[in-house]
């Protein structure tokens, strides 16, 4: 079996360690004997239907998002939408996630059109939402990561969140939701990188990609001792952050 991972805007939207998601996907395939290659798809590059079995789109600053939004405004965006509709899995983090909603309205800049894949929209707020985050997902259990965004994402009536925020800000710091899902596409604010500490999510994406080639069943398990240890440490850090934040608020109230 051979998989191709389409890495959207790899050279321009790849902040806060998001490259680690690609490394994790490749490594978890190779340890199972699945041949895999990575195809970088940047601004102006073609996106051929059926070429990729999985997409990843990392985070980026507003400036890079402007170029990416423009690049996806035409037939390329329609091809990406069709790929998701045919069941190709996708993981989009932060800036990539924001551009898969209806629009992203940055500070002071023009509103950027999104693909409208997720029934969601994003408006830059006055505060940056930064810190360790823990999310509870029905399908993937406890997810850990790091977030750094000013964009506040709001979900429409047909949107399905990735999970509920236990510690941190999430989509907008108000409604307790984090991320969004549509078919096998997942948008999230969890940088970190996300997948090394959340192997169940990585394996979900790999399994959906294999299913495009007629595979079915369970992936052979891997030794996730290190991932589990890093995951538990991330939860401890987030809990410590919550305690410090609570003390800080208490002291400010005096
Ligand atoms: N971390 C990111 O990808 C940032 C996305 C967007 N520019 C924001 O600040 O919300």
Tab-separated table of C-alpha atoms and ligand atoms in Angstrom:
chain	number	residue	atom	x	y	z
A	1	UNK	CA	0.000	0.000	0.000
A	2	UNK	CA	1.222	3.522	-0.824
A	3	UNK	CA	-0.066	6.838	0.507
A	4	UNK	CA	0.563	10.401	-0.632
A	5	UNK	CA	0.176	13.188	1.913
A	6	UNK	CA	-0.645	16.578	0.394
A	7	UNK	CA	1.001	19.255	2.540
A	8	UNK	CA	-0.846	22.465	1.814
A	9	UNK	CA	1.239	25.666	1.957
A	10	UNK	CA	4.123	23.792	3.583
A	11	UNK	CA	6.641	26.615	3.073
A	12	UNK	CA	4.399	29.478	4.217
A	13	UNK	CA	1.934	28.085	6.746
A	14	UNK	CA	4.010	25.986	9.107
A	15	UNK	CA	4.336	27.678	12.482
A	16	UNK	CA	4.572	26.504	16.100
A	17	UNK	CA	6.029	23.114	15.138
A	18	UNK	CA	3.199	22.031	12.866
A	19	UNK	CA	5.777	20.225	10.682
A	20	UNK	CA	5.788	17.626	13.465
A	21	UNK	CA	2.375	16.445	12.294
A	22	UNK	CA	3.828	15.451	8.924
A	23	UNK	CA	6.769	13.701	10.617
A	24	UNK	CA	4.340	11.741	12.824
A	25	UNK	CA	2.093	10.671	9.947
A	26	UNK	CA	5.072	9.525	7.873
A	27	UNK	CA	6.660	7.683	10.805
A	28	UNK	CA	3.438	5.930	11.843
A	29	UNK	CA	2.950	4.759	8.253
A	30	UNK	CA	6.518	3.565	7.777
A	31	UNK	CA	6.558	1.616	11.076
A	32	UNK	CA	3.597	-0.333	9.665
A	33	UNK	CA	5.276	-0.942	6.318
A	34	UNK	CA	3.052	1.562	4.499
A	35	UNK	CA	4.990	3.414	1.795
A	36	UNK	CA	4.314	7.131	2.011
A	37	UNK	CA	5.470	10.280	0.295
A	38	UNK	CA	4.778	13.928	0.967
A	39	UNK	CA	3.737	16.321	-1.794
A	40	UNK	CA	4.116	20.011	-0.958
A	41	UNK	CA	1.318	22.058	-2.533
A	42	UNK	CA	2.105	25.769	-2.337
A	43	UNK	CA	0.590	28.930	-3.788
A	44	UNK	CA	0.273	28.477	-7.554
A	45	UNK	CA	0.966	24.734	-7.431
A	46	UNK	CA	-1.588	22.438	-9.074
A	47	UNK	CA	-3.924	20.310	-6.960
A	48	UNK	CA	-4.804	17.230	-9.001
A	49	UNK	CA	-7.956	15.291	-8.142
A	50	UNK	CA	-7.128	11.841	-6.746
A	51	UNK	CA	-3.411	12.625	-6.295
A	52	UNK	CA	-3.435	12.843	-2.498
A	53	UNK	CA	-4.817	10.429	0.096
A	54	UNK	CA	-4.560	12.807	3.062
A	55	UNK	CA	-4.126	16.560	3.435
A	56	UNK	CA	-2.395	18.577	6.138
A	57	UNK	CA	-2.558	22.384	6.417
A	58	UNK	CA	-0.649	24.095	9.207
A	59	UNK	CA	-0.949	27.430	10.929
A	60	UNK	CA	0.226	30.773	9.637
A	61	UNK	CA	0.215	34.498	10.237
A	62	UNK	CA	-2.407	36.743	8.604
A	63	UNK	CA	-0.007	37.713	5.790
A	64	UNK	CA	0.415	34.111	4.638
A	65	UNK	CA	-3.286	33.490	5.016
A	66	UNK	CA	-4.055	36.254	2.498
A	67	UNK	CA	-1.993	34.488	-0.186
A	68	UNK	CA	-3.481	31.082	0.624
A	69	UNK	CA	-7.054	32.414	0.570
A	70	UNK	CA	-6.422	33.971	-2.843
A	71	UNK	CA	-4.869	30.731	-4.094
A	72	UNK	CA	-7.918	28.700	-3.077
A	73	UNK	CA	-10.499	31.179	-4.329
A	74	UNK	CA	-10.715	29.518	-7.763
A	75	UNK	CA	-10.807	25.975	-9.224
A	76	UNK	CA	-8.095	24.771	-6.809
A	77	UNK	CA	-10.397	25.354	-3.869
A	78	UNK	CA	-13.209	23.527	-5.640
A	79	UNK	CA	-10.884	20.572	-6.234
A	80	UNK	CA	-9.960	20.513	-2.528
A	81	UNK	CA	-13.646	20.593	-1.589
A	82	UNK	CA	-14.387	17.714	-3.991
A	83	UNK	CA	-11.521	15.697	-2.486
A	84	UNK	CA	-12.977	16.142	1.012
A	85	UNK	CA	-16.416	15.219	-0.290
A	86	UNK	CA	-15.025	11.955	-1.709
A	87	UNK	CA	-13.727	11.135	1.782
A	88	UNK	CA	-10.094	12.244	1.758
A	89	UNK	CA	-9.039	12.957	5.353
A	90	UNK	CA	-7.643	16.367	6.203
A	91	UNK	CA	-6.128	17.964	9.289
A	92	UNK	CA	-6.020	21.770	9.348
A	93	UNK	CA	-4.513	23.684	12.265
A	94	UNK	CA	-5.339	27.253	13.250
A	95	UNK	CA	-4.673	29.480	10.199
A	96	UNK	CA	-5.454	26.594	7.851
A	97	UNK	CA	-8.567	25.729	9.864
A	98	UNK	CA	-9.792	29.332	9.722
A	99	UNK	CA	-9.646	29.404	5.908
A	100	UNK	CA	-11.772	26.259	5.631
A	101	UNK	CA	-14.713	28.097	7.207
A	102	UNK	CA	-16.869	30.715	5.455
A	103	UNK	CA	-14.452	33.603	6.076
A	104	UNK	CA	-11.651	34.921	8.295
A	105	UNK	CA	-11.769	38.630	9.228
A	106	UNK	CA	-8.278	39.620	10.472
A	107	UNK	CA	-7.478	42.771	12.444
A	108	UNK	CA	-7.970	45.834	10.260
A	109	UNK	CA	-7.510	43.854	7.074
A	110	UNK	CA	-9.977	42.826	4.394
A	111	UNK	CA	-12.170	39.804	5.103
A	112	UNK	CA	-10.587	36.667	3.602
A	113	UNK	CA	-12.975	34.275	1.863
A	114	UNK	CA	-12.830	30.710	3.154
A	115	UNK	CA	-13.697	27.489	1.416
A	116	UNK	CA	-16.900	27.116	3.422
A	117	UNK	CA	-16.129	23.454	4.091
A	118	UNK	CA	-16.831	23.988	7.784
A	119	UNK	CA	-20.003	25.819	8.757
A	120	UNK	CA	-17.935	28.277	10.761
A	121	UNK	CA	-16.498	31.775	10.553
A	122	UNK	CA	-13.611	33.558	12.267
A	123	UNK	CA	-13.208	37.139	13.467
A	124	UNK	CA	-9.939	38.382	14.966
A	125	UNK	CA	-10.449	39.484	18.571
A	126	UNK	CA	-8.528	41.996	20.685
A	127	UNK	CA	-6.738	39.353	22.761
A	128	UNK	CA	-4.484	36.520	21.701
A	129	UNK	CA	-5.550	33.158	23.067
A	130	UNK	CA	-2.275	31.530	24.035
A	131	UNK	CA	-1.398	28.537	26.181
A	132	UNK	CA	-1.628	24.824	26.766
A	133	UNK	CA	-4.990	23.328	25.930
A	134	UNK	CA	-6.805	20.095	26.832
A	135	UNK	CA	-9.890	19.059	24.882
A	136	UNK	CA	-12.306	16.187	25.450
A	137	UNK	CA	-13.443	14.554	22.223
A	138	UNK	CA	-16.154	11.868	22.055
A	139	UNK	CA	-14.257	9.988	19.347
A	140	UNK	CA	-10.596	10.635	20.233
A	141	UNK	CA	-10.745	11.008	24.009
A	142	UNK	CA	-8.416	13.526	25.679
A	143	UNK	CA	-6.490	15.727	23.242
A	144	UNK	CA	-3.598	17.986	24.239
A	145	UNK	CA	-1.848	20.794	22.447
A	146	UNK	CA	-0.811	24.421	22.446
A	147	UNK	CA	-2.807	27.319	21.029
A	148	UNK	CA	-1.836	30.789	19.857
A	149	UNK	CA	-4.475	32.710	17.912
A	150	UNK	CA	-6.395	35.977	17.935
A	151	UNK	CA	-9.059	34.589	15.641
A	152	UNK	CA	-12.313	33.676	17.346
A	153	UNK	CA	-14.124	30.936	15.451
A	154	UNK	CA	-17.884	30.516	15.775
A	155	UNK	CA	-19.708	27.396	14.630
A	156	UNK	CA	-22.913	27.398	12.602
A	157	UNK	CA	-25.910	25.167	13.271
A	158	UNK	CA	-24.689	22.336	11.040
A	159	UNK	CA	-21.117	22.359	12.402
A	160	UNK	CA	-19.775	19.530	14.558
A	161	UNK	CA	-16.991	20.526	16.993
A	162	UNK	CA	-13.925	18.343	17.480
A	163	UNK	CA	-14.506	18.473	21.228
A	164	UNK	CA	-15.125	20.458	24.387
A	165	UNK	CA	-12.452	22.588	26.025
A	166	UNK	CA	-11.394	21.332	29.470
A	167	UNK	CA	-8.419	23.688	29.863
A	168	UNK	CA	-7.634	26.608	27.563
A	169	UNK	CA	-9.576	28.815	25.131
A	170	UNK	CA	-10.607	26.723	22.114
A	171	UNK	CA	-12.566	28.171	19.189
A	172	UNK	CA	-13.401	31.495	20.790
A	173	UNK	CA	-12.860	31.393	24.552
A	174	UNK	CA	-16.611	31.713	25.147
A	175	UNK	CA	-18.715	28.708	24.120
A	176	UNK	CA	-16.383	25.888	25.201
A	177	UNK	CA	-16.149	24.373	21.743
A	178	UNK	CA	-12.884	23.450	20.059
A	179	UNK	CA	-12.308	22.745	16.401
A	180	UNK	CA	-14.735	21.564	13.773
A	181	UNK	CA	-15.324	18.392	11.746
A	182	UNK	CA	-16.869	17.698	8.367
A	183	UNK	CA	-16.763	14.216	6.836
A	184	UNK	CA	-13.102	13.153	7.398
A	185	UNK	CA	-11.807	16.721	7.668
A	186	UNK	CA	-10.753	18.047	11.073
A	187	UNK	CA	-10.018	21.684	11.895
A	188	UNK	CA	-8.451	22.550	15.214
A	189	UNK	CA	-6.510	25.222	17.099
A	190	UNK	CA	-4.204	22.631	18.641
A	191	UNK	CA	-0.620	23.262	17.645
A	192	UNK	CA	2.004	21.432	19.629
A	193	UNK	CA	2.512	19.709	17.230
A	194	UNK	CA	-0.748	17.942	17.747
A	195	UNK	CA	-0.253	14.428	16.401
A	196	UNK	CA	2.894	13.214	18.246
A	197	UNK	CA	1.045	13.488	21.593
A	198	UNK	CA	-2.306	12.338	20.207
A	199	UNK	CA	-1.559	9.125	18.263
A	200	UNK	CA	-5.219	8.063	18.062
A	201	UNK	CA	-5.909	11.118	15.920
A	202	UNK	CA	-2.916	10.384	13.692
A	203	UNK	CA	-4.077	6.795	13.186
A	204	UNK	CA	-7.626	7.969	12.406
A	205	UNK	CA	-6.273	10.046	9.509
A	206	UNK	CA	-4.061	7.199	8.238
A	207	UNK	CA	-6.922	4.668	8.412
A	208	UNK	CA	-9.278	6.952	6.455
A	209	UNK	CA	-6.579	7.425	3.810
A	210	UNK	CA	-6.045	3.661	3.510
A	211	UNK	CA	-9.797	3.134	3.133
A	212	UNK	CA	-9.636	5.166	-0.089
A	213	UNK	CA	-7.623	2.231	-1.484
A	214	UNK	CA	-10.128	-0.410	-0.335
A	215	UNK	CA	-8.419	-1.235	2.978
A	216	UNK	CA	-10.565	-1.864	6.059
A	217	UNK	CA	-10.010	-3.086	9.607
A	218	UNK	CA	-7.793	-1.987	12.475
A	219	UNK	CA	-4.272	-0.609	12.129
A	220	UNK	CA	-1.638	-2.772	13.832
A	221	UNK	CA	-0.845	-1.124	17.215
A	222	UNK	CA	2.471	0.687	17.730
A	223	UNK	CA	4.501	1.130	20.924
A	224	UNK	CA	3.181	4.533	22.052
A	225	UNK	CA	4.987	4.622	25.396
A	226	UNK	CA	6.816	7.844	24.522
A	227	UNK	CA	3.692	9.476	23.046
A	228	UNK	CA	1.669	8.568	26.113
A	229	UNK	CA	4.362	9.940	28.416
A	230	UNK	CA	4.508	13.225	26.451
A	231	UNK	CA	0.718	13.384	26.484
A	232	UNK	CA	0.532	12.964	30.275
A	233	UNK	CA	3.231	15.630	30.760
A	234	UNK	CA	1.265	18.024	28.545
A	235	UNK	CA	-1.850	17.485	30.659
A	236	UNK	CA	0.162	18.190	33.837
A	237	UNK	CA	1.510	21.396	32.282
A	238	UNK	CA	-1.999	22.496	31.314
A	239	UNK	CA	-3.332	21.788	34.806
A	240	UNK	CA	-0.460	23.759	36.322
A	241	UNK	CA	-1.242	26.617	33.907
A	242	UNK	CA	-4.893	26.558	35.020
A	243	UNK	CA	-3.877	26.768	38.693
A	244	UNK	CA	-1.496	29.655	38.040
A	245	UNK	CA	-4.157	31.449	35.947
A	246	UNK	CA	-6.707	31.018	38.775
A	247	UNK	CA	-4.242	32.435	41.347
A	248	UNK	CA	-3.458	35.315	39.030
A	249	UNK	CA	-7.141	36.183	38.695
A	250	UNK	CA	-7.644	35.859	42.474
A	251	UNK	CA	-4.738	38.187	43.244
A	252	UNK	CA	-6.008	40.722	40.684
A	253	UNK	CA	-9.437	40.752	42.351
A	254	UNK	CA	-7.976	41.806	45.753
B	1	LIG	N1	-1.535	30.224	14.900
B	1	LIG	C1	-2.094	30.634	13.715
B	1	LIG	O1	-2.137	29.922	12.724
B	1	LIG	C2	-2.630	32.060	13.706
B	1	LIG	C3	-3.855	32.193	12.807
B	1	LIG	C4	-4.369	33.630	12.728
B	1	LIG	N2	-3.406	34.482	12.046
B	1	LIG	C5	-4.701	34.115	14.147
B	1	LIG	O2	-3.921	34.831	14.740
B	1	LIG	O3	-5.741	33.757	14.676
